[in-house]
Coordinates of C-alpha atoms in Angstrom, one line a residue:
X329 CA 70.2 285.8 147.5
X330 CA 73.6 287.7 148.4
X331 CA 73.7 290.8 149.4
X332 CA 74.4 293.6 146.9
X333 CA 78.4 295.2 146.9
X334 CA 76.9 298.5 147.2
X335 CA 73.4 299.9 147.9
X336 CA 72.1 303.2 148.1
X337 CA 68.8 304.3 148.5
X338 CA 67.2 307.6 147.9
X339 CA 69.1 308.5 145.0
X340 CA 67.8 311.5 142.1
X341 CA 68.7 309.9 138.8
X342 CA 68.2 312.1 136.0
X343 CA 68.9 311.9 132.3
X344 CA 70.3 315.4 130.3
X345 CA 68.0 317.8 131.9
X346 CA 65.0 315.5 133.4
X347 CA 64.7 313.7 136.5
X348 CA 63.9 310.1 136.3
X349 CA 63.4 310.0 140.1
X350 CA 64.2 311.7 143.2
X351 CA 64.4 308.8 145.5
X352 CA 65.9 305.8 143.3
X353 CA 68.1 303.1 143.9
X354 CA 71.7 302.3 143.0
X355 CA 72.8 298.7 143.6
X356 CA 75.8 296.6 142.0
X357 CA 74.9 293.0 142.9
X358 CA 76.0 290.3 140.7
X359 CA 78.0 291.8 138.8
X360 CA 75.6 294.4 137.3
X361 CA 75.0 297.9 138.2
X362 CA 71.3 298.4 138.5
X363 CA 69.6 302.0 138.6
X364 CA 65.7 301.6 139.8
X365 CA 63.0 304.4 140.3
X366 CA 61.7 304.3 143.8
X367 CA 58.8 302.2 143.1
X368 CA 61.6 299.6 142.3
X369 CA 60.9 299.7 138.7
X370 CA 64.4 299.1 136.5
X371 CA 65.6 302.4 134.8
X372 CA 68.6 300.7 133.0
X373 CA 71.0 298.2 134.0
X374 CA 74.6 296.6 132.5
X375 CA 77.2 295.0 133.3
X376 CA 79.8 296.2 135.5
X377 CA 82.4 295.7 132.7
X378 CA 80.4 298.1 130.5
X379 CA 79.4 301.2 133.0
X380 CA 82.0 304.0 133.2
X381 CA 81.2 306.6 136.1
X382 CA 83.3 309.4 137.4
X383 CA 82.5 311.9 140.1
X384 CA 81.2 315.1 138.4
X385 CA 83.5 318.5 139.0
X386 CA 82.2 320.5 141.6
X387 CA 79.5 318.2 143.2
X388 CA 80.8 318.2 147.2
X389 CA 81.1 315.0 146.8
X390 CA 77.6 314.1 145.9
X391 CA 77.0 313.4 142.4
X392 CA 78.5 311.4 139.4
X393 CA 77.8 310.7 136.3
X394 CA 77.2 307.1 135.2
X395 CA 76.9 305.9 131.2
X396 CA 74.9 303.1 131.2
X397 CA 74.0 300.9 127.6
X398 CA 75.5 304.6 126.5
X399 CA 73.0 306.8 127.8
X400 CA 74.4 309.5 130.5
X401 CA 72.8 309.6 134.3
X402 CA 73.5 312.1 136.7
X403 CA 73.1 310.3 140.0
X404 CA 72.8 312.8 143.1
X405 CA 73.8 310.7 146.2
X406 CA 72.5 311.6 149.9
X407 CA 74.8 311.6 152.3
X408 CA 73.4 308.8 154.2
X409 CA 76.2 307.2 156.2
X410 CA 78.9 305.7 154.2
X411 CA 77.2 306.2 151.1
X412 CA 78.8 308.7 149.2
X413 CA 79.9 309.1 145.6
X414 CA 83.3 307.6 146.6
X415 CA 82.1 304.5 147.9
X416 CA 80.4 303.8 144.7
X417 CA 83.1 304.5 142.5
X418 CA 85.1 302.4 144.5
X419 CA 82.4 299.3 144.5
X420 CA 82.3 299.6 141.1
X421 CA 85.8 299.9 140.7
X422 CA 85.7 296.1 143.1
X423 CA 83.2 294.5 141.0
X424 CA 84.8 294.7 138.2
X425 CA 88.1 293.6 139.4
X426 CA 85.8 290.4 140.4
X427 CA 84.8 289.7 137.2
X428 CA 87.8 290.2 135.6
X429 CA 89.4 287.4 138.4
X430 CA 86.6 285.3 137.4

């Protein structure tokens, strides 16, 4: 199996005002961006194609919000490394520019 464009571990996903998890997963492998809780269980997932995400105002540079199958997630990135809200936006932003050459 390849390894995933973009991986991030430790993630709070939350929909409106509840938290789905404080230590989730983002990943965008294939194609798809996959949210999981951190039992690896899959919140929602789509493809690339579909997902529209934009860092939130105001966030330091740690959170955006991501509509999935339309439902809204606020995902809280650590700062763990590279992994920032940036480098997310701008895998998805490359995956989808993949598909589309594909």
């Amino acid at each position: 199996m390849a390894e995933p464009e973009f991986s991030a571990t430790g993630v709070r996903i939350g929909r409106r005002l509840s938290s789905l998890t404080r230590a989730g997963q983002v990943l965008i492998h294939d194609g798809r961006l996959v949210l999981l809780t951190s039992r690896g269980r899959e919140i929602d997932s789509a493809p690339v194609e579909d997902v529209h995400a934009i860092r939130t105002p105001f966030s330091l540079r740690r959170r955006a919000l991501a509509t999935v199958n339309g439902t809204g997630y606020l995902l809280t990135l650590r700062r763990q490394g590279a992994v920032s809200v940036s480098r997310f936006l701008e895998a998805l932003d490359r995956a989808r520019q993949q598909v589309v050459q594909h």
